[in-house]
PDB file of C-alpha atoms in Angstrom:
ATOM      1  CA  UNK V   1       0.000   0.000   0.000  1.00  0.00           C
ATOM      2  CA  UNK V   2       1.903   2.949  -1.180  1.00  0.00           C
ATOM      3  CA  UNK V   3       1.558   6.291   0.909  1.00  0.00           C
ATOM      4  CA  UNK V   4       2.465   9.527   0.453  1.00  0.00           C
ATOM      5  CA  UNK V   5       3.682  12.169   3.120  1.00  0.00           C
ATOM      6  CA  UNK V   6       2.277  15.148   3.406  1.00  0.00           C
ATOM      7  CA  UNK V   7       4.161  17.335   1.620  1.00  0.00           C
ATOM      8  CA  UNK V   8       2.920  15.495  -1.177  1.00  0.00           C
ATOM      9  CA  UNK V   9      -0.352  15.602  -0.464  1.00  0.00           C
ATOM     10  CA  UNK V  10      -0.627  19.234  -0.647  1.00  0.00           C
ATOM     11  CA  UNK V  11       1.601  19.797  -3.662  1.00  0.00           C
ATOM     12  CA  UNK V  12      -0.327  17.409  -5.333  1.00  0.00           C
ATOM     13  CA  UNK V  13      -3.743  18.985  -4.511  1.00  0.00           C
ATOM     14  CA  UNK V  14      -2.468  22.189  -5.271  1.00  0.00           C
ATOM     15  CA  UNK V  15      -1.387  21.285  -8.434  1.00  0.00           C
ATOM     16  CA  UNK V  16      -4.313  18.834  -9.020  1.00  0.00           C
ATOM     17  CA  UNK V  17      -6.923  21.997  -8.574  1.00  0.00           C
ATOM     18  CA  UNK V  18      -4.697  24.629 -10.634  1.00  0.00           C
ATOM     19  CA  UNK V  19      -5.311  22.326 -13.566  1.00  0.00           C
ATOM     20  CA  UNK V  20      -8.614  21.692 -12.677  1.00  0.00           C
ATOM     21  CA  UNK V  21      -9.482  25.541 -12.472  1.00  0.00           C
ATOM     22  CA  UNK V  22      -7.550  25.908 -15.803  1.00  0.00           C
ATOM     23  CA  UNK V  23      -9.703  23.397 -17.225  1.00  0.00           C
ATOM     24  CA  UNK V  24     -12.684  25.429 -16.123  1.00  0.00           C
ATOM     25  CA  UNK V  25     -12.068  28.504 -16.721  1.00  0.00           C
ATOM     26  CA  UNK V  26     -13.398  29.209 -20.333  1.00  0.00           C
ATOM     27  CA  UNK V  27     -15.584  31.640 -18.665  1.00  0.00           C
ATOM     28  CA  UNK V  28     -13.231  33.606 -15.974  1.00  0.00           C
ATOM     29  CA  UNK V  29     -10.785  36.019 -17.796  1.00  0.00           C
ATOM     30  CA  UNK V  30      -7.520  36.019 -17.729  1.00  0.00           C
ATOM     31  CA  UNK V  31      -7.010  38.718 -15.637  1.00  0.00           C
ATOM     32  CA  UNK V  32      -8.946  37.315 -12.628  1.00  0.00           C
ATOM     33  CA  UNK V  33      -7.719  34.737 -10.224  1.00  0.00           C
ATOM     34  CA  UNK V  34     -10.045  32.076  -9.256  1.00  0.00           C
ATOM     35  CA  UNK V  35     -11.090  33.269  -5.794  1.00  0.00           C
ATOM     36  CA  UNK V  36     -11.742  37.026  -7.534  1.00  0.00           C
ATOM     37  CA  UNK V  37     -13.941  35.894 -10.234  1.00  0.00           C
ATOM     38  CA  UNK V  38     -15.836  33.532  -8.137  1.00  0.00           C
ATOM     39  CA  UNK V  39     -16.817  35.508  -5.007  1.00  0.00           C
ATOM     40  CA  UNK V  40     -17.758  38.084  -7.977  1.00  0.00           C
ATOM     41  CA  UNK V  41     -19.971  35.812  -9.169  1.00  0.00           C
ATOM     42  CA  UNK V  42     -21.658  34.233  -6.711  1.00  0.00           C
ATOM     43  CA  UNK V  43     -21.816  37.261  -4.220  1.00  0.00           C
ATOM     44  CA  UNK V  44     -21.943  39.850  -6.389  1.00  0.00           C
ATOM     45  CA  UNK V  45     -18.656  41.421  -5.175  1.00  0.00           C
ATOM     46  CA  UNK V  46     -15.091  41.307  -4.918  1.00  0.00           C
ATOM     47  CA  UNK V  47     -14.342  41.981  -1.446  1.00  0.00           C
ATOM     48  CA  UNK V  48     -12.409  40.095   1.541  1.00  0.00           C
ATOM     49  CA  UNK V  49     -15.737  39.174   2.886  1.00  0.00           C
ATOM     50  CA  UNK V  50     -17.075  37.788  -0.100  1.00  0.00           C
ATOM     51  CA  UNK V  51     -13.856  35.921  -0.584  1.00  0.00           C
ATOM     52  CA  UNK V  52     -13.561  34.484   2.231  1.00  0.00           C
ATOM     53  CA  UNK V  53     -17.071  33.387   2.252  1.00  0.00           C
ATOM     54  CA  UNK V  54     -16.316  31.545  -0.958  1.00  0.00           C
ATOM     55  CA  UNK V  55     -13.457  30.109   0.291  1.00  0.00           C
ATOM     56  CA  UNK V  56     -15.472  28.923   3.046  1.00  0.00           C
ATOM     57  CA  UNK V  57     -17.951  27.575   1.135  1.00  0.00           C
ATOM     58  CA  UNK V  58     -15.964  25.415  -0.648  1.00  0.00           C
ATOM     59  CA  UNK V  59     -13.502  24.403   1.934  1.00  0.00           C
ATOM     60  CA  UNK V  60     -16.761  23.400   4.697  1.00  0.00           C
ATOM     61  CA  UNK V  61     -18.820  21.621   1.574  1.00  0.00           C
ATOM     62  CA  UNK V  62     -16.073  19.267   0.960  1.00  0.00           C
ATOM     63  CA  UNK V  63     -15.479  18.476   4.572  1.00  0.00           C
ATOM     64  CA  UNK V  64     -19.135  18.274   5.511  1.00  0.00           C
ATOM     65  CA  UNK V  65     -20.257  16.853   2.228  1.00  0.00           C
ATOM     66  CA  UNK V  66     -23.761  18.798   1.847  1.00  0.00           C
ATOM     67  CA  UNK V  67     -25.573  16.650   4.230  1.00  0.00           C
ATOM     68  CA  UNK V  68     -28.181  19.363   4.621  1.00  0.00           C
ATOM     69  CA  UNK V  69     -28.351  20.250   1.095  1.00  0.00           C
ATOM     70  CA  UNK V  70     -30.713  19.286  -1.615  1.00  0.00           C
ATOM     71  CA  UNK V  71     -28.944  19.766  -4.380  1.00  0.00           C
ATOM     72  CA  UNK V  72     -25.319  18.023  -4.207  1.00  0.00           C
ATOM     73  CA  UNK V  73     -24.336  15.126  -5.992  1.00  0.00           C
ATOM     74  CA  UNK V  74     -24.206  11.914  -4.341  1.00  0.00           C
ATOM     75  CA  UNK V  75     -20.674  11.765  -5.747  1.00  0.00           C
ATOM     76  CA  UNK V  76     -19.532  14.783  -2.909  1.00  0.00           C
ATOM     77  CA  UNK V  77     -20.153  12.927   0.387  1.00  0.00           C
ATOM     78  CA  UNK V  78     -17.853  14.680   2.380  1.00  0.00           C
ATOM     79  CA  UNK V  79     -13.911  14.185   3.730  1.00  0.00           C
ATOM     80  CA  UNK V  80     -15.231  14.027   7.107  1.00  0.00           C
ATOM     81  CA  UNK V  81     -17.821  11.068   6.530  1.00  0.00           C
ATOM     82  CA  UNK V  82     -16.801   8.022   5.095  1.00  0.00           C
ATOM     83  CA  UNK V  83     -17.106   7.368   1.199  1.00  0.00           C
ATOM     84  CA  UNK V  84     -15.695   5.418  -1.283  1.00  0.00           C
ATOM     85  CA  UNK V  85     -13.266   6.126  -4.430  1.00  0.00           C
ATOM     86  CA  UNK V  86     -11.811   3.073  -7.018  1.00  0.00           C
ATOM     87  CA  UNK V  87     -13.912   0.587  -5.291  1.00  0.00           C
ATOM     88  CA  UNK V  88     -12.781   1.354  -2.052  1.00  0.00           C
ATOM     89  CA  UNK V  89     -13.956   2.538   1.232  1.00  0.00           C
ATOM     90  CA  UNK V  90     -12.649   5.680   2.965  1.00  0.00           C
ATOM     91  CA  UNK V  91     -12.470   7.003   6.496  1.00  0.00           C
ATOM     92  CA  UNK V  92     -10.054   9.956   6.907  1.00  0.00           C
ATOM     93  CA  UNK V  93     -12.155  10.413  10.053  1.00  0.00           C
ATOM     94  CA  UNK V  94      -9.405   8.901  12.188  1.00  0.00           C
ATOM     95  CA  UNK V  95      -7.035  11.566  10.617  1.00  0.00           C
ATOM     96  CA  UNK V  96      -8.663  14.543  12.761  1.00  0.00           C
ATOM     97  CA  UNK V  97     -10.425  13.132  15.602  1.00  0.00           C
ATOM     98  CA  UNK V  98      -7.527  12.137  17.949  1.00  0.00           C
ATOM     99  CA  UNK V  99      -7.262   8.041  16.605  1.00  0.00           C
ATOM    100  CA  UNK V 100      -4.206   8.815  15.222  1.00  0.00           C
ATOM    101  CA  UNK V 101      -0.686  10.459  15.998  1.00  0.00           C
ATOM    102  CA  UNK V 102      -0.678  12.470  12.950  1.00  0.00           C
ATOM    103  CA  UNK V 103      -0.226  15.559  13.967  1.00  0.00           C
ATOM    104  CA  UNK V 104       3.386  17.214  14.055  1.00  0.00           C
ATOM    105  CA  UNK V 105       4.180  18.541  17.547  1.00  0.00           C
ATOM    106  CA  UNK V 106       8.049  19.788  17.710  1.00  0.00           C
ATOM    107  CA  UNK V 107       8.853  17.217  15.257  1.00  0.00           C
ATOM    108  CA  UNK V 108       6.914  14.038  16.821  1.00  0.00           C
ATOM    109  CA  UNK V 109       3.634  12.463  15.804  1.00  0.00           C
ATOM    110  CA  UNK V 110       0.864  13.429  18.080  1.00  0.00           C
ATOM    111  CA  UNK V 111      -2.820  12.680  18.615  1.00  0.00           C
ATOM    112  CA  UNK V 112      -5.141  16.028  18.893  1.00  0.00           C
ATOM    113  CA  UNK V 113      -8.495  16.136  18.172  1.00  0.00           C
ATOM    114  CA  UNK V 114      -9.386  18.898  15.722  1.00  0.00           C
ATOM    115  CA  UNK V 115     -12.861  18.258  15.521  1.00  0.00           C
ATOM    116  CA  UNK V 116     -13.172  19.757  18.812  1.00  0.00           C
ATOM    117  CA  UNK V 117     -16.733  22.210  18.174  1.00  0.00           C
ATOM    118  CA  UNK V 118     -18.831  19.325  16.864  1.00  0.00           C
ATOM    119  CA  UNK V 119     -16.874  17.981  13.809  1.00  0.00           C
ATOM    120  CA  UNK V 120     -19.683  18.776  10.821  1.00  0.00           C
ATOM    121  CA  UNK V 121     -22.158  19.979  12.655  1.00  0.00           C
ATOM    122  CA  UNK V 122     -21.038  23.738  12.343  1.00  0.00           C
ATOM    123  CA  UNK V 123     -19.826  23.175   8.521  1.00  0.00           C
ATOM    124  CA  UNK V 124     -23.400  21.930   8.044  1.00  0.00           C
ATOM    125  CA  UNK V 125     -25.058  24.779  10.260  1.00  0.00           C
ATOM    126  CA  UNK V 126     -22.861  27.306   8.105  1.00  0.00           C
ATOM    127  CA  UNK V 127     -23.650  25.615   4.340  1.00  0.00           C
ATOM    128  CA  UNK V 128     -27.583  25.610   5.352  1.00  0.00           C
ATOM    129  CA  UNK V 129     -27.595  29.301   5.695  1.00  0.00           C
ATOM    130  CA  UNK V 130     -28.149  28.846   9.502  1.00  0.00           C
ATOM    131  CA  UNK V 131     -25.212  30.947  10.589  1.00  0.00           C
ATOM    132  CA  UNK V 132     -23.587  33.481   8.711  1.00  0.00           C
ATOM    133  CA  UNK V 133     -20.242  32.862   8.678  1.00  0.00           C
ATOM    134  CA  UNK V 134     -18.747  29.377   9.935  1.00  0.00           C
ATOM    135  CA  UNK V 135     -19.296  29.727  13.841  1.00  0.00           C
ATOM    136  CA  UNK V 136     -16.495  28.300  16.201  1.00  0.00           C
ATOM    137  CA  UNK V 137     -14.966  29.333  19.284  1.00  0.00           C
ATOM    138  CA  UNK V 138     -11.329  30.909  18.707  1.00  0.00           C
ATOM    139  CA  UNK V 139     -10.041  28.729  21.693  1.00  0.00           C
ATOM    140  CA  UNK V 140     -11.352  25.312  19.982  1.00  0.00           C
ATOM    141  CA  UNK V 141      -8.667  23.260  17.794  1.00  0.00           C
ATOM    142  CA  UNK V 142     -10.745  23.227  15.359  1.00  0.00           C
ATOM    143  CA  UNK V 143     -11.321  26.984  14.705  1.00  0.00           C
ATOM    144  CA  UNK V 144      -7.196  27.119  14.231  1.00  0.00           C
ATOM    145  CA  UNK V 145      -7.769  23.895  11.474  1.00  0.00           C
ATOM    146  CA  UNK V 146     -10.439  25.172   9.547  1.00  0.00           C
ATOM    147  CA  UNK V 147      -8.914  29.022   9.479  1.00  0.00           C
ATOM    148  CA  UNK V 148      -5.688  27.491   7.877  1.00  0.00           C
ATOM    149  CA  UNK V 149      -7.452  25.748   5.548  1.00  0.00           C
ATOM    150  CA  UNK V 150      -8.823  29.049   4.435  1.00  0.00           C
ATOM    151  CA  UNK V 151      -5.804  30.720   4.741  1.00  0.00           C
ATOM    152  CA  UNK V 152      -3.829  28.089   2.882  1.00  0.00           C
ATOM    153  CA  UNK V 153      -6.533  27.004  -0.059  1.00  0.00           C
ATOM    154  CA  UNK V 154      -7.303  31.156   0.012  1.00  0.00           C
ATOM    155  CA  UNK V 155      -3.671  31.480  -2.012  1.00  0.00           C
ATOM    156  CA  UNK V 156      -3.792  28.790  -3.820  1.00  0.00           C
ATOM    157  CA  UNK V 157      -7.245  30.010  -5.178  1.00  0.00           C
ATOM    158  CA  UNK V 158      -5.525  33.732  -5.841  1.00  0.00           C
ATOM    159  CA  UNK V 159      -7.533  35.400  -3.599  1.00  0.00           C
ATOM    160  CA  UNK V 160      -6.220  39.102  -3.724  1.00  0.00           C
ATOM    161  CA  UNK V 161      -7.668  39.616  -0.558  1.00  0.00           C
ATOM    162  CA  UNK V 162      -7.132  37.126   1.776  1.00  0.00           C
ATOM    163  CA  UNK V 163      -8.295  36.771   5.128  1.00  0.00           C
ATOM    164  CA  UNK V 164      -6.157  37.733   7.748  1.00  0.00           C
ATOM    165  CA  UNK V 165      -3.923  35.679   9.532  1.00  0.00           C
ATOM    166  CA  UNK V 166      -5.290  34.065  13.187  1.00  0.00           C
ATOM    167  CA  UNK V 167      -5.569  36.537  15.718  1.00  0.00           C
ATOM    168  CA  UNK V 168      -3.675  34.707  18.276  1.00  0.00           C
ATOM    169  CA  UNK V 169      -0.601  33.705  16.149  1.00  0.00           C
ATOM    170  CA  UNK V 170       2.212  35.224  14.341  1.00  0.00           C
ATOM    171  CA  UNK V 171       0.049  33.813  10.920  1.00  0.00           C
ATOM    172  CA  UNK V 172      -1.195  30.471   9.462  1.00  0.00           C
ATOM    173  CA  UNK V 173       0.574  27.306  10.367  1.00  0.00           C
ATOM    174  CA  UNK V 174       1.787  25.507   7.396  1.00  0.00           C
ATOM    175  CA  UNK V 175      -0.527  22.063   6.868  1.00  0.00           C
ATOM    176  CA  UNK V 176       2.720  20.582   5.686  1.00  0.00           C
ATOM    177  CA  UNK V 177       4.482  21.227   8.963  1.00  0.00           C
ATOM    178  CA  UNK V 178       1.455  20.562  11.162  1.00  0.00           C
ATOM    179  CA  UNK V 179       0.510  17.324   9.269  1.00  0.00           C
ATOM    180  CA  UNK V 180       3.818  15.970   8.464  1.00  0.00           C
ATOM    181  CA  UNK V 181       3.267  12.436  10.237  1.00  0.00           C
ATOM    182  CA  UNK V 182      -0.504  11.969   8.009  1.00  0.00           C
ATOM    183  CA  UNK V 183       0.853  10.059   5.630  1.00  0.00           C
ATOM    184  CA  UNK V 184      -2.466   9.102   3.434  1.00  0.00           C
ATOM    185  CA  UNK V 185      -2.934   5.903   1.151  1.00  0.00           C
ATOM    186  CA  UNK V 186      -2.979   6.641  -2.317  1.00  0.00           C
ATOM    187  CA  UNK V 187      -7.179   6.441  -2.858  1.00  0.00           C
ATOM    188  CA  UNK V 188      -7.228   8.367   0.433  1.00  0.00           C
ATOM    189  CA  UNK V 189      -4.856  11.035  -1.359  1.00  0.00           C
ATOM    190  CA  UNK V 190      -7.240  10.779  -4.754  1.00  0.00           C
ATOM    191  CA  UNK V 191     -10.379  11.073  -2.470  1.00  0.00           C
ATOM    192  CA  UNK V 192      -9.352  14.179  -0.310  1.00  0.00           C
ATOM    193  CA  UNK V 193      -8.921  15.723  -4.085  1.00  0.00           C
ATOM    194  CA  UNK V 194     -11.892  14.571  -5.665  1.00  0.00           C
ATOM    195  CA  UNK V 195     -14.114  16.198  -2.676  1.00  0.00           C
ATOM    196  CA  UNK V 196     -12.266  19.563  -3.207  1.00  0.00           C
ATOM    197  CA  UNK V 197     -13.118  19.800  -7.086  1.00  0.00           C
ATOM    198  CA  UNK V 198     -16.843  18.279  -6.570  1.00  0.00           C
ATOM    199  CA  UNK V 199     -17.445  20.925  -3.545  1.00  0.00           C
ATOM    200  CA  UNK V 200     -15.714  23.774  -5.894  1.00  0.00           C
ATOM    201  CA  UNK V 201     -18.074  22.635  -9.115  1.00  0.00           C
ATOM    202  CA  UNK V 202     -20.967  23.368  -6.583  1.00  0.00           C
ATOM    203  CA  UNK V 203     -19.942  26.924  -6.588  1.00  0.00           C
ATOM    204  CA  UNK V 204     -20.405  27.477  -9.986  1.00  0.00           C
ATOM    205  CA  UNK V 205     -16.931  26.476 -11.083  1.00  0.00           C
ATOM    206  CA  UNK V 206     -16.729  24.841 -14.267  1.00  0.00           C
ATOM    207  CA  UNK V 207     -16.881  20.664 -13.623  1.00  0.00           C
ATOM    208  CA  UNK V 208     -14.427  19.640 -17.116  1.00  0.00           C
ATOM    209  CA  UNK V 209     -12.352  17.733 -15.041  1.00  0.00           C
ATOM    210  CA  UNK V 210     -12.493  14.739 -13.152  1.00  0.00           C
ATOM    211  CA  UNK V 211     -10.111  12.605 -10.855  1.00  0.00           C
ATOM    212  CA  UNK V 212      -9.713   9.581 -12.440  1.00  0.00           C
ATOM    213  CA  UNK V 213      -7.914   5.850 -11.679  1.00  0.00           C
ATOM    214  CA  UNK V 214      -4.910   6.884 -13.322  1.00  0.00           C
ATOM    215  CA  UNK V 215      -4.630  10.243 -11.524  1.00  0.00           C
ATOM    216  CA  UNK V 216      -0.680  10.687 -11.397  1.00  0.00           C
ATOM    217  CA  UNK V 217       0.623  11.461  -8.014  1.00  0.00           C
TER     218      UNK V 217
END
């Protein structure tokens, strides 16, 4: 079973979505980055706050999977739930929830649960228009996951205006650094992708391309 360490995994979903939004972006003009022409379009302004709600969008409908939404495809069911990709069942459950010393903590492996404020439940609260903004308390591990995911996925979606670095640290923790000891399977690696460009096709981004069994990592 071949794995990958994380430094992989997140050069190869960065690269992995570039193409993908290069792929899809026979509408967007050149001049506009992802992130810009997107929050345009589906807020109806380019502004931090409309960025960062797209951002957020995306980011909490691939972890949560759209389990309150009626109009997802059953293909998106969520990195935080278990699924299926190849023919073969997925849990990266066990990744966040404290099951496993993946966490890098001075350079050792470490168990932490960063699902801390209810694991999907605010995603889902957030995605169904419930609250505003995705609600979690700035103490809670999970609060300092989820903002580095939007800080990190912010630039590599070209947002010109990102959101601003945690309030209670010198800025965003590198997911490389923090998750050094995750090590995912390959069809774990292919599956956290897949989510992100089904989640981002929600939003209006154009779905021409597809992670497929001979996805090179």
């Amino acid at each position: 079973m071949m794995r990958l360490p994380i430094q992989r995994l997140f050069c190869t979903t960065v690269a992995f979505l570039f193409l993908f939004f290069r792929l899809g972006s026979a509408q967007r003009p050149n001049s506009a980055s992802v992130c810009d022409y997107y929050a345009q379009a589906q807020f109806g302004a380019n502004t931090s706050a409309t960025q960062l709600k797209w951002i957020q969008s995306v980011v909490t409908l691939a972890f949560e999977g759209g389990s309150t939404l009626s109009n997802v495809t059953s293909e998106l069911t969520g990195i935080l739930r278990p699924g299926s990709i190849n023919d073969v069942a997925i849990d990266l459950r066990e990744y966040f929830n404290r099951s496993r010393a993946s966490t890098n903590v001075r350079n050792a492996p470490v168990s932490i649960n960063w699902l801390d404020q209810g694991s999907t439940i605010p995603l889902a609260d957030f995605l169904s228009s419930k609250t505003e903004t995705l609600v979690l308390s700035n103490t809670s591990n999970q609060y300092h996951l989820f903002g580095n995911f939007f800080t990190a996925f912010g630039r590599s979606f070209g947002c010109t205006l990102p959101p601003p670095p945690l309030s209670n640290t010198d800025g965003p923790v590198s997911l490389a650094y923090a998750h050094k000891f995750m090590n995912l399977e390959y069809n774990q690696l292919a599956y956290f992708i897949k989510q992100l460009a089904i989640a981002s096709t929600h939003f209006r981004v154009s779905p021409q391309y597809r992670v497929k069994r001979s996805m090179s990592v």
